Amino acid sequence: MEKYFHSVQLDADRCCGCTNCLKRCPTEAIRVHDGKAKILSERCIDCGECIRICPHHAKKANSSKLEEIRDFEYTVAIPAPALFGQFNNLDSIDVVLTGLKRLGFDDVFEVSRAAELVSEATRRLIKENKLNKPIISSACPAVVRLIRIRFPELCDNVMPLMAPIEVAARVAKQEAMEKTGLPKSKVGVFFITPCPAKVTEIHSPNYTAHSECDGAIAVSKIYPELTQIMDHLTEVEPLGQSGLMGIGWATSGGESAAMLGDKYLAADGIENVIRVLEELEDEHIRGVDFIELNACSGGCVGGVLNVENPYVAQARIQKLRKFLPVSLNHLEEGQLTQMLWENELTYDADIFRLDKDISKAMEMMSQMEDIYKGLPHLDCGSCGAPTCRALAEDIVRGKAKETDCIFKLRAKIQNVYDQLKGTI
Amino acid sequence: MSNAIHLHYEVSGEDFTRAGEASGAVKKRLKSLGFNPDAIRRTAIAMYEAEINMVIHADGGFCDVDIYPDRIEILLSDHGPGIPDVEKAMQEGFSTAPDNVRSLGFGAGMGLPNIKKYSDEMRIETTIGVGTNLYLTIKVSG
Ligand SMILES: Nc1ncnc2c1ncn2[C@@H]1O[C@H](COP(=O)(O)OP(=O)(O)OP(=O)(O)O)[C@@H](O)[C@H]1O
Ligand code: SF4
Ligand SMILES: [Mg+2]
């Protein structure tokens, strides 16, 4: 097995080797070689930007198939709140939840319920002064992964609580086991996911050895069938158990609002997230206790596996929240401890550094600076690296050569031609 | 020492939203070199403050950065007005920042004290009407 599992994959047949994804990737994890894109596994954070941008649909996200639920005797769907924003003229989330049951699940448990628990737990930890401020939300796995590979000093600021999806999976599984008397292995919990980052998180979690989520099915995968079913429901079950606070997590700012304080900041969109992390690292952001970061524009409604425009989804969610009570889920005695991380978040120092040995790394960087000076500084991407600087780095790492730059190649050919001409 | 990395940046005095470019570039390089995260952070913070000072108080200048395996040496040099009373300027809360800059959150008079706090050595050479040279050293442990 590869060291890093990724939901985001390349469909080589569709890839025509253009530079769209190359230029868009926030961690410079893509190279184009021999006319095909390649994802550098160790650098990919599964944010899905390349899926969003690829005009040939050559980037895809692997997620579970609905049929997989047949492997279990009893199944629970745990939908992300973003799902509720995907439907036109929806009056109540009960319609969606009932639809999920008709789709084949035995029960449903909204992730927004767990979000309310996470919000309460965070408020409590802040009040008890147990966290390093400013606290960075741990809800978006693409952001957490980004911090692990690029922001060593910020690892200790990430909130040490499991994300709502993991909490939901655990509570839902426990409840199902108690209700049915079945052993854990026969109960399947499936997340309905707006993004590839969550799929990856389930397979290789950042802060626990093993996720209790047994699979993640893309919103877009079940959407056609689910809407059909929803259109023909004869009876709607009163299944919804989350308040407006939990549902609010679907959009950027929702998690912050649930902190019930005013010293927070919410940034969305991966480029903005990176800017905030840089400034946090340099301590330019002061007077803020809580920082919510979502890799997708608009928050999880902007996830690439949704079907609806994020802003439309956001407006619908606002409407759905309007008549809900504030919060319907509260921590039970001892529950908070179970929501704490099992593993500490560690910095993955190897990803971006040139070499373990600093002197060797310095030598490589000196070469890199020299090579870079000789490149045309156009960042055109024709060489297959996103920038001239990235090509210089690839060259010193032994993964590319100077003549991958078409300008260098042209100069070399000209040179050879001139020499030949001289000899005739 | 022979294997040092020398970096040079011009810092424009015209647009202080661009201040931080040099310290950002240095930070990125230190990460690629695998320096101790604490040293990287201290370098980034101290250098950014000094860069901003150069932009706000001295109409820009240049930075020279020398990276050695065990330390980072930085010179920030400008042809600004100079600092009349260095001791006073070093005090927390002392600032001559104009109002338009203050409204953007600068001018708390914390820059120089923070530079001192985050660097291991700091030296200021300043002459009224000629300019200021700020020398910083950040030592790398572990
Ligand atoms: N490069 C410089 N040239 C001229 N004067 C300077 C320079 N750097 C600092 N000073 C003077 O020293 C004072 C204190 O600097 P310091 O960085 O501590 O505070 P500040 O820049 O005014 O505010 P802050 O850094 O908190 O935004 C400045 O207000 C300015 O008068
Ligand atoms: S913002 Fe939400 S949808 Fe987007 S990557 Fe993060 S968790 Fe997934
Ligand atoms: Mg200052």
PDB file of N, CA and C in Angstrom, chain A residues 8 21 24-25 30 39 47-55 59:
ATOM      1  N   VAL A   8      -8.359  11.927  -3.961  1.00  0.00           N
ATOM      2  CA  VAL A   8      -8.175  12.598  -5.254  1.00  0.00           C
ATOM      3  C   VAL A   8      -7.234  11.788  -6.139  1.00  0.00           C
ATOM      4  N   CYS A  21      -4.377  22.429 -13.673  1.00  0.00           N
ATOM      5  CA  CYS A  21      -4.290  21.959 -12.282  1.00  0.00           C
ATOM      6  C   CYS A  21      -2.936  22.307 -11.675  1.00  0.00           C
ATOM      7  N   ARG A  24      -2.940  25.630 -10.219  1.00  0.00           N
ATOM      8  CA  ARG A  24      -3.934  25.875  -9.189  1.00  0.00           C
ATOM      9  C   ARG A  24      -3.596  25.228  -7.846  1.00  0.00           C
ATOM     10  N   CYS A  25      -2.808  24.157  -7.885  1.00  0.00           N
ATOM     11  CA  CYS A  25      -2.581  23.372  -6.660  1.00  0.00           C
ATOM     12  C   CYS A  25      -1.890  24.203  -5.575  1.00  0.00           C
ATOM     13  N   ILE A  30       1.480  19.029  -7.982  1.00  0.00           N
ATOM     14  CA  ILE A  30       1.244  18.418  -9.295  1.00  0.00           C
ATOM     15  C   ILE A  30       2.392  18.736 -10.253  1.00  0.00           C
ATOM     16  N   ILE A  39       0.252  13.419  -9.395  1.00  0.00           N
ATOM     17  CA  ILE A  39       0.085  14.037  -8.090  1.00  0.00           C
ATOM     18  C   ILE A  39       1.173  13.514  -7.165  1.00  0.00           C
ATOM     19  N   CYS A  47      -7.633  18.740  -1.170  1.00  0.00           N
ATOM     20  CA  CYS A  47      -8.564  19.875  -1.098  1.00  0.00           C
ATOM     21  C   CYS A  47      -9.543  19.868  -2.269  1.00  0.00           C
ATOM     22  N   GLY A  48      -9.152  19.227  -3.371  1.00  0.00           N
ATOM     23  CA  GLY A  48     -10.079  19.134  -4.504  1.00  0.00           C
ATOM     24  C   GLY A  48     -10.004  20.291  -5.486  1.00  0.00           C
ATOM     25  N   GLU A  49      -9.055  21.211  -5.313  1.00  0.00           N
ATOM     26  CA  GLU A  49      -8.938  22.346  -6.235  1.00  0.00           C
ATOM     27  C   GLU A  49      -8.714  21.877  -7.675  1.00  0.00           C
ATOM     28  N   CYS A  50      -7.944  20.798  -7.831  1.00  0.00           N
ATOM     29  CA  CYS A  50      -7.651  20.321  -9.190  1.00  0.00           C
ATOM     30  C   CYS A  50      -8.894  19.724  -9.839  1.00  0.00           C
ATOM     31  N   ILE A  51      -9.752  19.120  -9.018  1.00  0.00           N
ATOM     32  CA  ILE A  51     -11.003  18.573  -9.552  1.00  0.00           C
ATOM     33  C   ILE A  51     -11.869  19.729 -10.044  1.00  0.00           C
ATOM     34  N   ARG A  52     -11.897  20.779  -9.234  1.00  0.00           N
ATOM     35  CA  ARG A  52     -12.697  21.951  -9.558  1.00  0.00           C
ATOM     36  C   ARG A  52     -12.247  22.595 -10.871  1.00  0.00           C
ATOM     37  N   ILE A  53     -10.946  22.672 -11.075  1.00  0.00           N
ATOM     38  CA  ILE A  53     -10.445  23.448 -12.211  1.00  0.00           C
ATOM     39  C   ILE A  53     -10.327  22.643 -13.502  1.00  0.00           C
ATOM     40  N   CYS A  54     -10.146  21.342 -13.445  1.00  0.00           N
ATOM     41  CA  CYS A  54      -9.821  20.564 -14.647  1.00  0.00           C
ATOM     42  C   CYS A  54     -10.949  20.611 -15.683  1.00  0.00           C
ATOM     43  N   PRO A  55     -10.679  21.196 -16.848  1.00  0.00           N
ATOM     44  CA  PRO A  55     -11.734  21.299 -17.866  1.00  0.00           C
ATOM     45  C   PRO A  55     -12.026  19.960 -18.540  1.00  0.00           C
ATOM     46  N   LYS A  59      -9.568  14.766 -13.144  1.00  0.00           N
ATOM     47  CA  LYS A  59      -9.287  14.553 -11.729  1.00  0.00           C
ATOM     48  C   LYS A  59     -10.574  14.075 -11.093  1.00  0.00           C
TER      49      LYS A  59
END
